[in-house]
Short mmCIF file of C-alpha atoms in Angstrom, two decimals:
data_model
loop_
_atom_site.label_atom_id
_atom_site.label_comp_id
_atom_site.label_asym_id
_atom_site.label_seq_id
_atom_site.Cartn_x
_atom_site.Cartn_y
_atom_site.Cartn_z
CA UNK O 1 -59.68 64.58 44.70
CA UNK O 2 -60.38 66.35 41.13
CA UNK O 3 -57.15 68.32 40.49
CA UNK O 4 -58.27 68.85 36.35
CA UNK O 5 -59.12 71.21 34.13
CA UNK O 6 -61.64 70.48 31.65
CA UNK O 7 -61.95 71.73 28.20
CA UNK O 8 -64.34 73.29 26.43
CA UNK O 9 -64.92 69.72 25.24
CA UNK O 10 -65.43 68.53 28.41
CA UNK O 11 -62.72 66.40 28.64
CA UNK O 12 -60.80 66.66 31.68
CA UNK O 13 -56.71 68.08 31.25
CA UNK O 14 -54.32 66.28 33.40
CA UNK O 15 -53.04 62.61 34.44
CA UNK O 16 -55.41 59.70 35.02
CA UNK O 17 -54.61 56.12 36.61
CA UNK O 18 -56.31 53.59 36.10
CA UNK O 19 -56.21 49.97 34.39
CA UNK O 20 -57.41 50.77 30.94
CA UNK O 21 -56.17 47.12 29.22
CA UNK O 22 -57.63 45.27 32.53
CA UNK O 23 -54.23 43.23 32.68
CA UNK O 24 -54.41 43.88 36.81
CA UNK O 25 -51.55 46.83 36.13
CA UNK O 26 -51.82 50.90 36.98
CA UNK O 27 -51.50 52.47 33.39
CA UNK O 28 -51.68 56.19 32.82
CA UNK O 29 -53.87 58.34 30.39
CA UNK O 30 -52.29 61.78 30.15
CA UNK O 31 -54.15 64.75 28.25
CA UNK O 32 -52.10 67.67 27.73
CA UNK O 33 -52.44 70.99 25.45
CA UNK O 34 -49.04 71.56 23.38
CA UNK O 35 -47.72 75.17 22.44
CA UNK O 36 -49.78 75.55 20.00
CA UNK O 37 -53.07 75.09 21.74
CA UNK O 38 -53.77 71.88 20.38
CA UNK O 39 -55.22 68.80 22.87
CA UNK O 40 -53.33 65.51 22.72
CA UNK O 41 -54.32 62.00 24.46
CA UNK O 42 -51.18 60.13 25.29
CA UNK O 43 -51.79 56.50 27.07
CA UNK O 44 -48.96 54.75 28.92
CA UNK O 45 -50.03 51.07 29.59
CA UNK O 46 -47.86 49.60 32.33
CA UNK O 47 -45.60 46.64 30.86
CA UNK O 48 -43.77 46.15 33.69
CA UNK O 49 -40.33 46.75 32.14
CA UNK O 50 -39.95 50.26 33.24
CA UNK O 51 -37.98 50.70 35.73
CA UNK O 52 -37.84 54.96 35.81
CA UNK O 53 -37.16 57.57 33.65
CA UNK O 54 -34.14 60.05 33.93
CA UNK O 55 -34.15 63.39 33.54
CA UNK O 56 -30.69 62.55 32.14
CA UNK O 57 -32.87 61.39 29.06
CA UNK O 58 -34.39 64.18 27.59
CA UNK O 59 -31.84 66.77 25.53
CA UNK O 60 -32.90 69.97 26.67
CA UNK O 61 -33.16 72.16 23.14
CA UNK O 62 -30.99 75.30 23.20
CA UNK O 63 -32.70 78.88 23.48
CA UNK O 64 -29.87 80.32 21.36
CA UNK O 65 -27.36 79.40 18.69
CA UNK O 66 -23.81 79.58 20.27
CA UNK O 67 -20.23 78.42 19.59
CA UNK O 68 -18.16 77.60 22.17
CA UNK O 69 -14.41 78.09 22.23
CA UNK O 70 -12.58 75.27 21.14
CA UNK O 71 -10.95 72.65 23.80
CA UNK O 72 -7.97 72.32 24.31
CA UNK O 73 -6.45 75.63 23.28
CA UNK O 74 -3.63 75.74 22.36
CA UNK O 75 -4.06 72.02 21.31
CA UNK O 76 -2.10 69.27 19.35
CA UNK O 77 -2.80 67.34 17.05
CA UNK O 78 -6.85 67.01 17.91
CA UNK O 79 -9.32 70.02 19.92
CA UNK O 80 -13.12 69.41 20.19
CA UNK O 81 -15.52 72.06 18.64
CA UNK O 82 -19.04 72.58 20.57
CA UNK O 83 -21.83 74.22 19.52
CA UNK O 84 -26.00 74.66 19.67
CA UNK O 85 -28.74 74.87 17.27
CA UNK O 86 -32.31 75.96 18.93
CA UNK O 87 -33.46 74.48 15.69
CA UNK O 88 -33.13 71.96 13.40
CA UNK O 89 -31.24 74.14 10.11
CA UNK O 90 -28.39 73.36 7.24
CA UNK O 91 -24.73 74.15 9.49
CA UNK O 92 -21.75 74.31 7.99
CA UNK O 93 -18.62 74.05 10.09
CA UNK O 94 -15.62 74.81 8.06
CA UNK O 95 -11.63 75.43 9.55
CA UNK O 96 -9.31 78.18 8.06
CA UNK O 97 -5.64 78.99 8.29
CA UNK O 98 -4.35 82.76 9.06
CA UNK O 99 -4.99 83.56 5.08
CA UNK O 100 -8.31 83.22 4.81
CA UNK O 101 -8.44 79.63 2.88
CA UNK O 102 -10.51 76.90 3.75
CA UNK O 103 -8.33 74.09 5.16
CA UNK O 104 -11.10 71.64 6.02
CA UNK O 105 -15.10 71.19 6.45
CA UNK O 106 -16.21 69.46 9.38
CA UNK O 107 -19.66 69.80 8.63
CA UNK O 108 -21.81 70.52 6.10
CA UNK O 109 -25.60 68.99 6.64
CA UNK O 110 -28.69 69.44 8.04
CA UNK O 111 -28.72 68.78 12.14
CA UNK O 112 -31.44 68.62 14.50
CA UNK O 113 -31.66 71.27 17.51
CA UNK O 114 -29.59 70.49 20.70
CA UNK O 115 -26.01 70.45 21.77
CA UNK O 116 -23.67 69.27 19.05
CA UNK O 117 -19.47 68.57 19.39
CA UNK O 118 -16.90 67.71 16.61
CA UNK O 119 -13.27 66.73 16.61
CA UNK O 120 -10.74 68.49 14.46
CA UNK O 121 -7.95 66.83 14.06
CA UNK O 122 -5.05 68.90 12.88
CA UNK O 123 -2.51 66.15 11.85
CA UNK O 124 -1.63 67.23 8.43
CA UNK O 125 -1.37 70.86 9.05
CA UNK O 126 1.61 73.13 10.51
CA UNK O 127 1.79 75.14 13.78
CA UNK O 128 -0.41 78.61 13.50
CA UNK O 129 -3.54 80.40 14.10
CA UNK O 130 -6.71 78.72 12.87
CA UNK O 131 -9.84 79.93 12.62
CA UNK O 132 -13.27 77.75 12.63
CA UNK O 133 -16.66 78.87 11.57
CA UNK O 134 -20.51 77.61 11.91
CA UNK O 135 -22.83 78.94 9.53
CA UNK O 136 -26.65 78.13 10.27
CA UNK O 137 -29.23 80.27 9.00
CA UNK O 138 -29.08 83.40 9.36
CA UNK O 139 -26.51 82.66 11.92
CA UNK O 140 -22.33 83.01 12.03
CA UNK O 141 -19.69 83.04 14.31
CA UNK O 142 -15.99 82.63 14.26
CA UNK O 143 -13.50 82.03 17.01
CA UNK O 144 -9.77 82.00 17.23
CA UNK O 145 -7.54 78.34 17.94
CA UNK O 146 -3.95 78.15 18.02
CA UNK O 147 -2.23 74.95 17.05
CA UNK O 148 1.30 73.88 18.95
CA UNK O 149 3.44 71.00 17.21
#
């Protein structure tokens, strides 16, 4: 059964097994075209150390940025901060009190795409309304947390 493509090299698009290092084991040649049209040739030779791969492996990259509200809320002394980059940019995450001034930076750096989480911990500070805020790109939010001593 032929279940490829081919290309308008000729080459056929899809999965092939067969033993391609003749060490008696099933490896797999797999030819696939990426988003951006281009062909790529990726060869898996059977070691026999794999036992599976997980879907639980792969991060799956974000469509949007978000922020997500902070958990716990109300919270004391520590709350975890979630949020997700569709791509890899320069974020700042930076927490401020009810007057506007900066109280602490969580994060200021370049991260990769995906899901991301930080802890704030709010030891040094007093009860009150905080505010935290992601910057990436052309991207902002803020959201609301209330600390409880």
């Amino acid at each position: 059964m032929n279940c490829f493509q081919s290309l308008a090299t000729g080459i056929p698009r899809g999965v092939v097994a067969s033993d391609f290092d003749l060490d008696g084991k099933t490896d797999l040649a797999i030819i696939a075209t990426d988003e951006f049209g281009q062909d790529s040739l990726f060869v898996l030779y059977n070691t026999g150390n794999v036992s599976g791969i997980s879907e639980e492996n792969f991060q799956q990259i974000p469509e949007n940025f978000s922020l997500s509200q902070n958990y716990p809320n109300p919270f004391n002394p520590s709350t975890t901060i979630r949020f997700e980059l569709p791509e890899s940019d320069i974020v700042t995450l930076k927490i401020f009190n009810i007057l506007g001034e900066e109280v602490s930076t969580l994060v200021n750096t370049e991260l990769k795409a995906g899901k991301h989480e930080y802890q704030f911990n709010a030891n040094n500070l007093s009860s009150g309304i905080y505010f935290y805020r992601i910057q990436a790109g052309s991207f902002a939010e803020t959201k609301k947390m209330i600390l409880i001593r």
